[in-house]
PDB file of C-alpha atoms in Angstrom:
ATOM      1  CA  MET A   8      -8.797  17.370 145.458  1.00 38.00           C
ATOM      2  CA  SER A   9      -8.955  17.736 149.417  1.00 37.00           C
ATOM      3  CA  GLY A  10     -12.793  17.418 149.113  1.00 39.00           C
ATOM      4  CA  ALA A  11     -12.297  13.694 147.385  1.00 38.00           C
ATOM      5  CA  ALA A  12      -9.871  12.771 150.182  1.00 37.00           C
ATOM      6  CA  SER A  13     -11.971  13.810 153.017  1.00 34.00           C
ATOM      7  CA  ARG A  14     -15.065  11.680 152.123  1.00 34.00           C
ATOM      8  CA  THR A  15     -15.919   8.734 153.957  1.00 35.00           C
ATOM      9  CA  ALA A  16     -17.062   5.343 152.966  1.00 36.00           C
ATOM     10  CA  VAL A  17     -20.642   4.526 152.459  1.00 34.00           C
ATOM     11  CA  PRO A  18     -22.079   1.143 152.535  1.00 34.00           C
ATOM     12  CA  GLY A  19     -22.939  -0.334 148.964  1.00 34.00           C
ATOM     13  CA  VAL A  20     -21.561   2.634 147.391  1.00 35.00           C
ATOM     14  CA  ALA A  21     -18.410   2.260 144.929  1.00 38.00           C
ATOM     15  CA  ASP A  22     -14.935   2.349 146.435  1.00 42.00           C
ATOM     16  CA  GLU A  23     -14.380   6.214 147.481  1.00 42.00           C
ATOM     17  CA  ARG A  24     -10.777   5.770 146.689  1.00 44.00           C
ATOM     18  CA  ALA A  25     -11.517   5.461 142.824  1.00 45.00           C
ATOM     19  CA  PRO A  26     -11.085   8.929 141.459  1.00 46.00           C
ATOM     20  CA  ALA A  27     -14.726  10.629 140.200  1.00 57.00           C
ATOM     21  CA  GLU A  28     -15.650  11.314 136.957  1.00 74.00           C
ATOM     22  CA  GLY A  29     -14.939  15.044 136.001  1.00 87.00           C
ATOM     23  CA  ARG A  30     -12.080  15.252 138.491  1.00 91.00           C
ATOM     24  CA  VAL A  31      -9.410  17.797 137.071  1.00 95.00           C
ATOM     25  CA  ILE A  32      -5.529  17.688 136.939  1.00 95.00           C
ATOM     26  CA  GLU A  33      -3.821  20.516 135.606  1.00 93.00           C
ATOM     27  CA  ASN A  34       0.082  20.668 134.697  1.00 89.00           C
ATOM     28  CA  PRO A  35       1.543  24.270 135.451  1.00 84.00           C
ATOM     29  CA  ILE A  36       4.474  23.602 133.421  1.00 82.00           C
ATOM     30  CA  SER A  37       2.795  22.472 129.995  1.00 84.00           C
ATOM     31  CA  GLY A  38      -0.643  24.242 130.606  1.00 88.00           C
ATOM     32  CA  GLU A  39      -2.150  21.032 129.904  1.00 94.00           C
ATOM     33  CA  ARG A  40      -5.776  20.714 131.941  1.00 96.00           C
ATOM     34  CA  ILE A  41      -6.931  17.117 132.070  1.00 97.00           C
ATOM     35  CA  VAL A  42     -10.655  16.115 133.125  1.00 97.00           C
ATOM     36  CA  ILE A  43     -11.101  12.484 133.806  1.00 97.00           C
ATOM     37  CA  ARG A  44     -13.942  10.962 132.180  1.00 96.00           C
ATOM     38  CA  GLU A  45     -13.263   7.185 132.970  1.00 96.00           C
ATOM     39  CA  SER A  46     -10.638   6.197 135.432  1.00 95.00           C
ATOM     40  CA  GLY A  47      -8.719   2.999 135.419  1.00 95.00           C
ATOM     41  CA  ALA A  48     -10.489   2.099 138.568  1.00 94.00           C
ATOM     42  CA  MET A  49     -14.025   2.761 136.916  1.00 94.00           C
ATOM     43  CA  THR A  50     -12.537   0.224 133.805  1.00 95.00           C
ATOM     44  CA  GLY A  51     -10.692  -2.539 135.821  1.00 96.00           C
ATOM     45  CA  GLY A  52      -7.712  -1.047 134.200  1.00 96.00           C
ATOM     46  CA  ARG A  53      -8.737  -1.511 130.872  1.00 97.00           C
ATOM     47  CA  LEU A  54      -8.881   2.184 130.106  1.00 98.00           C
ATOM     48  CA  LEU A  55      -8.148   5.784 130.994  1.00 98.00           C
ATOM     49  CA  SER A  56     -10.365   8.437 129.106  1.00 98.00           C
ATOM     50  CA  PHE A  57     -10.196  11.979 129.729  1.00 98.00           C
ATOM     51  CA  ASP A  58     -10.733  15.486 128.120  1.00 98.00           C
ATOM     52  CA  LEU A  59      -7.411  17.302 127.312  1.00 98.00           C
ATOM     53  CA  PHE A  60      -7.475  21.264 126.999  1.00 98.00           C
ATOM     54  CA  LEU A  61      -4.345  23.092 125.828  1.00 97.00           C
ATOM     55  CA  PRO A  62      -4.186  26.564 125.692  1.00 96.00           C
ATOM     56  CA  PRO A  63      -3.050  28.583 122.553  1.00 95.00           C
ATOM     57  CA  GLY A  64       1.012  27.552 122.564  1.00 93.00           C
ATOM     58  CA  GLY A  65       0.522  25.086 125.168  1.00 93.00           C
ATOM     59  CA  HIS A  66       2.340  21.650 124.565  1.00 93.00           C
ATOM     60  CA  VAL A  67       3.775  18.562 126.410  1.00 91.00           C
ATOM     61  CA  PRO A  68       7.014  19.608 127.841  1.00 84.00           C
ATOM     62  CA  ALA A  69       9.359  16.883 125.875  1.00 88.00           C
ATOM     63  CA  ARG A  70       9.031  14.131 123.458  1.00 93.00           C
ATOM     64  CA  HIS A  71       8.235  10.923 125.017  1.00 95.00           C
ATOM     65  CA  VAL A  72       7.018   7.206 125.061  1.00 96.00           C
ATOM     66  CA  HIS A  73       4.504   5.036 126.551  1.00 97.00           C
ATOM     67  CA  PRO A  74       6.261   1.552 126.523  1.00 96.00           C
ATOM     68  CA  LEU A  75       3.146  -0.440 127.252  1.00 97.00           C
ATOM     69  CA  GLN A  76       0.161   1.569 126.171  1.00 98.00           C
ATOM     70  CA  GLU A  77      -1.635   2.935 123.079  1.00 98.00           C
ATOM     71  CA  GLU A  78      -3.098   6.510 123.200  1.00 98.00           C
ATOM     72  CA  ARG A  79      -5.933   7.606 120.888  1.00 98.00           C
ATOM     73  CA  PHE A  80      -6.567  11.514 120.497  1.00 98.00           C
ATOM     74  CA  THR A  81      -9.777  12.654 118.803  1.00 98.00           C
ATOM     75  CA  VAL A  82      -9.769  16.471 118.339  1.00 98.00           C
ATOM     76  CA  VAL A  83     -13.076  18.077 119.642  1.00 98.00           C
ATOM     77  CA  ALA A  84     -12.164  21.703 119.114  1.00 97.00           C
ATOM     78  CA  GLY A  85      -9.270  23.593 117.611  1.00 97.00           C
ATOM     79  CA  ARG A  86      -6.467  22.028 115.949  1.00 97.00           C
ATOM     80  CA  MET A  87      -3.172  20.097 117.561  1.00 98.00           C
ATOM     81  CA  ARG A  88       0.018  19.127 116.122  1.00 98.00           C
ATOM     82  CA  PHE A  89       1.501  15.871 116.637  1.00 98.00           C
ATOM     83  CA  ARG A  90       5.309  14.471 116.326  1.00 97.00           C
ATOM     84  CA  LEU A  91       5.223  10.501 115.618  1.00 96.00           C
ATOM     85  CA  GLY A  92       8.577   9.478 115.355  1.00 91.00           C
ATOM     86  CA  ARG A  93       9.756  11.273 112.345  1.00 92.00           C
ATOM     87  CA  HIS A  94       6.332  12.163 110.989  1.00 95.00           C
ATOM     88  CA  ALA A  95       4.468  15.515 111.699  1.00 97.00           C
ATOM     89  CA  VAL A  96       0.731  15.356 111.878  1.00 97.00           C
ATOM     90  CA  LEU A  97      -1.693  18.264 111.890  1.00 98.00           C
ATOM     91  CA  ALA A  98      -5.219  17.200 113.222  1.00 98.00           C
ATOM     92  CA  ASP A  99      -8.228  19.335 112.938  1.00 97.00           C
ATOM     93  CA  HIS A 100     -11.875  19.011 114.596  1.00 95.00           C
ATOM     94  CA  GLY A 101     -13.050  15.440 114.210  1.00 97.00           C
ATOM     95  CA  GLU A 102     -10.015  13.861 113.353  1.00 98.00           C
ATOM     96  CA  THR A 103      -8.335  10.817 115.293  1.00 98.00           C
ATOM     97  CA  VAL A 104      -4.623  10.398 115.823  1.00 98.00           C
ATOM     98  CA  LEU A 105      -3.228   6.823 117.356  1.00 98.00           C
ATOM     99  CA  VAL A 106       0.134   6.725 118.941  1.00 98.00           C
ATOM    100  CA  PRO A 107       0.946   3.018 119.014  1.00 97.00           C
ATOM    101  CA  ALA A 108       2.473   1.621 122.013  1.00 97.00           C
ATOM    102  CA  GLY A 109       6.619   2.412 122.139  1.00 96.00           C
ATOM    103  CA  THR A 110       6.195   5.267 119.605  1.00 97.00           C
ATOM    104  CA  ALA A 111       8.187   8.428 120.369  1.00 96.00           C
ATOM    105  CA  HIS A 112       5.858  11.248 120.369  1.00 97.00           C
ATOM    106  CA  TRP A 113       4.904  15.000 121.275  1.00 97.00           C
ATOM    107  CA  PHE A 114       1.970  17.128 120.860  1.00 98.00           C
ATOM    108  CA  GLY A 115       0.743  20.941 121.200  1.00 97.00           C
ATOM    109  CA  ASN A 116      -1.747  23.452 120.446  1.00 97.00           C
ATOM    110  CA  ALA A 117      -1.261  24.551 116.663  1.00 97.00           C
ATOM    111  CA  GLY A 118      -3.943  26.990 116.598  1.00 95.00           C
ATOM    112  CA  PRO A 119      -5.105  30.433 118.038  1.00 96.00           C
ATOM    113  CA  ASP A 120      -7.895  29.094 120.485  1.00 96.00           C
ATOM    114  CA  VAL A 121      -7.791  26.536 123.384  1.00 97.00           C
ATOM    115  CA  ALA A 122      -7.474  22.956 121.606  1.00 98.00           C
ATOM    116  CA  HIS A 123      -9.761  20.042 123.113  1.00 98.00           C
ATOM    117  CA  ALA A 124      -9.223  16.646 122.412  1.00 98.00           C
ATOM    118  CA  ARG A 125     -10.732  13.245 123.893  1.00 98.00           C
ATOM    119  CA  VAL A 126      -7.840  11.130 124.869  1.00 98.00           C
ATOM    120  CA  GLU A 127      -8.108   7.285 125.448  1.00 98.00           C
ATOM    121  CA  VAL A 128      -5.250   5.435 127.369  1.00 98.00           C
ATOM    122  CA  ARG A 129      -5.252   1.457 126.964  1.00 98.00           C
ATOM    123  CA  PRO A 130      -4.269  -0.142 129.337  1.00 98.00           C
ATOM    124  CA  ALA A 131      -4.663   2.489 132.126  1.00 98.00           C
ATOM    125  CA  LEU A 132      -1.945   1.332 134.476  1.00 98.00           C
ATOM    126  CA  ARG A 133      -0.890   4.271 136.806  1.00 97.00           C
ATOM    127  CA  THR A 134      -1.236   6.960 134.099  1.00 97.00           C
ATOM    128  CA  GLU A 135      -3.660   9.084 136.346  1.00 95.00           C
ATOM    129  CA  GLU A 136      -1.289   8.773 139.232  1.00 95.00           C
ATOM    130  CA  LEU A 137       1.528   9.945 136.754  1.00 95.00           C
ATOM    131  CA  PHE A 138      -0.477  13.228 135.885  1.00 94.00           C
ATOM    132  CA  GLU A 139      -1.334  13.924 139.369  1.00 93.00           C
ATOM    133  CA  ARG A 140       2.681  13.558 140.244  1.00 90.00           C
ATOM    134  CA  THR A 141       3.269  15.746 137.372  1.00 88.00           C
ATOM    135  CA  GLU A 142       0.838  18.528 138.540  1.00 89.00           C
ATOM    136  CA  ALA A 143       2.285  18.085 142.192  1.00 86.00           C
ATOM    137  CA  VAL A 144       5.997  18.366 140.818  1.00 83.00           C
ATOM    138  CA  GLY A 145       5.100  21.299 138.779  1.00 79.00           C
ATOM    139  CA  ARG A 146       3.978  23.317 141.620  1.00 78.00           C
ATOM    140  CA  SER A 147       6.983  22.642 143.898  1.00 73.00           C
ATOM    141  CA  GLY A 148      10.181  23.842 143.459  1.00 60.00           C
ATOM    142  CA  ARG A 149      11.774  25.062 140.194  1.00 57.00           C
ATOM    143  CA  LEU A 150      14.908  24.991 138.150  1.00 50.00           C
ATOM    144  CA  PRO A 151      15.786  29.026 138.871  1.00 48.00           C
ATOM    145  CA  GLY A 152      15.076  31.157 136.134  1.00 51.00           C
ATOM    146  CA  THR A 153      12.709  28.276 134.164  1.00 51.00           C
ATOM    147  CA  ARG A 154       9.630  26.991 134.294  1.00 58.00           C
ATOM    148  CA  LEU A 155      11.095  23.185 134.576  1.00 65.00           C
ATOM    149  CA  PRO A 156      10.845  21.332 137.726  1.00 71.00           C
ATOM    150  CA  ARG A 157      13.940  20.427 139.706  1.00 73.00           C
ATOM    151  CA  LEU A 158      15.957  17.619 138.169  1.00 78.00           C
ATOM    152  CA  SER A 159      15.683  15.506 141.315  1.00 79.00           C
ATOM    153  CA  ASP A 160      12.048  15.660 141.242  1.00 81.00           C
ATOM    154  CA  LEU A 161      11.602  14.666 137.447  1.00 81.00           C
ATOM    155  CA  ALA A 162      14.165  12.000 138.199  1.00 84.00           C
ATOM    156  CA  ASP A 163      12.325  10.065 140.891  1.00 86.00           C
ATOM    157  CA  MET A 164       8.949  10.513 138.957  1.00 86.00           C
ATOM    158  CA  LEU A 165      10.497   8.893 135.935  1.00 87.00           C
ATOM    159  CA  LEU A 166      11.983   6.059 138.193  1.00 89.00           C
ATOM    160  CA  GLU A 167       8.500   5.626 139.759  1.00 91.00           C
ATOM    161  CA  PHE A 168       6.622   5.612 136.256  1.00 94.00           C
ATOM    162  CA  GLN A 169       8.848   3.517 134.108  1.00 93.00           C
ATOM    163  CA  ARG A 170       5.928   1.617 132.918  1.00 95.00           C
ATOM    164  CA  GLU A 171       3.997   4.636 131.966  1.00 97.00           C
ATOM    165  CA  LEU A 172       6.480   6.988 130.663  1.00 94.00           C
ATOM    166  CA  ALA A 173       9.965   6.558 129.151  1.00 93.00           C
ATOM    167  CA  VAL A 174      12.825   8.685 127.574  1.00 89.00           C
ATOM    168  CA  PRO A 175      12.886   8.049 123.742  1.00 91.00           C
ATOM    169  CA  SER A 176      16.026   6.219 122.017  1.00 80.00           C
ATOM    170  CA  VAL A 177      17.621   5.600 125.615  1.00 77.00           C
ATOM    171  CA  PRO A 178      17.841   2.031 126.910  1.00 76.00           C
ATOM    172  CA  ALA A 179      15.828   2.029 130.201  1.00 76.00           C
ATOM    173  CA  PHE A 180      19.040   0.585 132.012  1.00 73.00           C
ATOM    174  CA  VAL A 181      21.024   3.710 130.989  1.00 73.00           C
ATOM    175  CA  VAL A 182      18.083   6.045 132.160  1.00 71.00           C
ATOM    176  CA  ARG A 183      17.692   4.460 135.727  1.00 77.00           C
ATOM    177  CA  ALA A 184      21.815   4.787 136.139  1.00 79.00           C
ATOM    178  CA  ALA A 185      21.629   8.240 135.277  1.00 77.00           C
ATOM    179  CA  LEU A 186      18.430   9.248 137.223  1.00 75.00           C
ATOM    180  CA  ALA A 187      19.004   7.111 140.573  1.00 76.00           C
ATOM    181  CA  PRO A 188      21.628   9.532 142.060  1.00 69.00           C
ATOM    182  CA  LEU A 189      19.206  12.554 141.414  1.00 67.00           C
ATOM    183  CA  ALA A 190      16.195  11.047 142.641  1.00 66.00           C
ATOM    184  CA  TRP A 191      18.338   9.812 145.823  1.00 65.00           C
ATOM    185  CA  LEU A 192      19.419  13.679 146.374  1.00 65.00           C
ATOM    186  CA  GLY A 193      15.643  14.740 146.164  1.00 63.00           C
ATOM    187  CA  ARG A 194      14.457  12.367 148.390  1.00 68.00           C
ATOM    188  CA  ARG A 195      17.024  13.399 150.989  1.00 68.00           C
ATOM    189  CA  ARG A 196      16.152  16.979 150.671  1.00 63.00           C
ATOM    190  CA  VAL A 197      12.661  16.121 151.145  1.00 59.00           C
ATOM    191  CA  ARG A 198      13.690  14.153 154.455  1.00 64.00           C
ATOM    192  CA  HIS A 199      15.935  17.089 155.575  1.00 60.00           C
ATOM    193  CA  ALA A 200      13.100  19.697 154.801  1.00 60.00           C
ATOM    194  CA  GLY A 201      10.551  17.267 156.754  1.00 59.00           C
ATOM    195  CA  ARG A 202      12.841  17.249 159.868  1.00 59.00           C
ATOM    196  CA  GLY A 203      13.428  21.006 159.702  1.00 55.00           C
ATOM    197  CA  SER A 204       9.874  21.609 160.176  1.00 50.00           C
ATOM    198  CA  ALA A 205       9.177  18.916 162.561  1.00 49.00           C
ATOM    199  CA  ALA A 206      11.730  20.666 164.947  1.00 45.00           C
TER     200      ALA A 206
END
């Protein structure tokens, strides 16, 4: 990623800030490996398309909802298990699972080998940015004795990306009220750490 940040704009070439096809984002908490095929910047915000790789036992950390976005998973290799609302779905090679906007869901690798799915998210919104933040939060401080990120970091991320990610079955105003103090503490910690390193 640092290589992409160091590039300079060239006249007549597409905006250098637009993420390049093939960019890799990894989530150290879930084991997800995401390879961007078409970014929102490339599709005018209509679509984010990526390859998702999950190691054996890998899964998204928690059940979640995308309030405004539809997700479509097509299994390319391996087997994946989905939980859509109250329904369990097992998807093999070549099968597609559609997650409508607003549907609580969870997914994971259901086989002994790496699972590979082609995923399409419509509209893209800031989902790629959310993946980047998830990667950064996963690599920063964690709750002692767990693989989970600090609650303050998680709270800040959920507040920033409310259009892309929500907690199922809990009204948004309740989530905001509960998370705002935690997010504030996290930002305060970061500010104090920055002052200490500058001293």
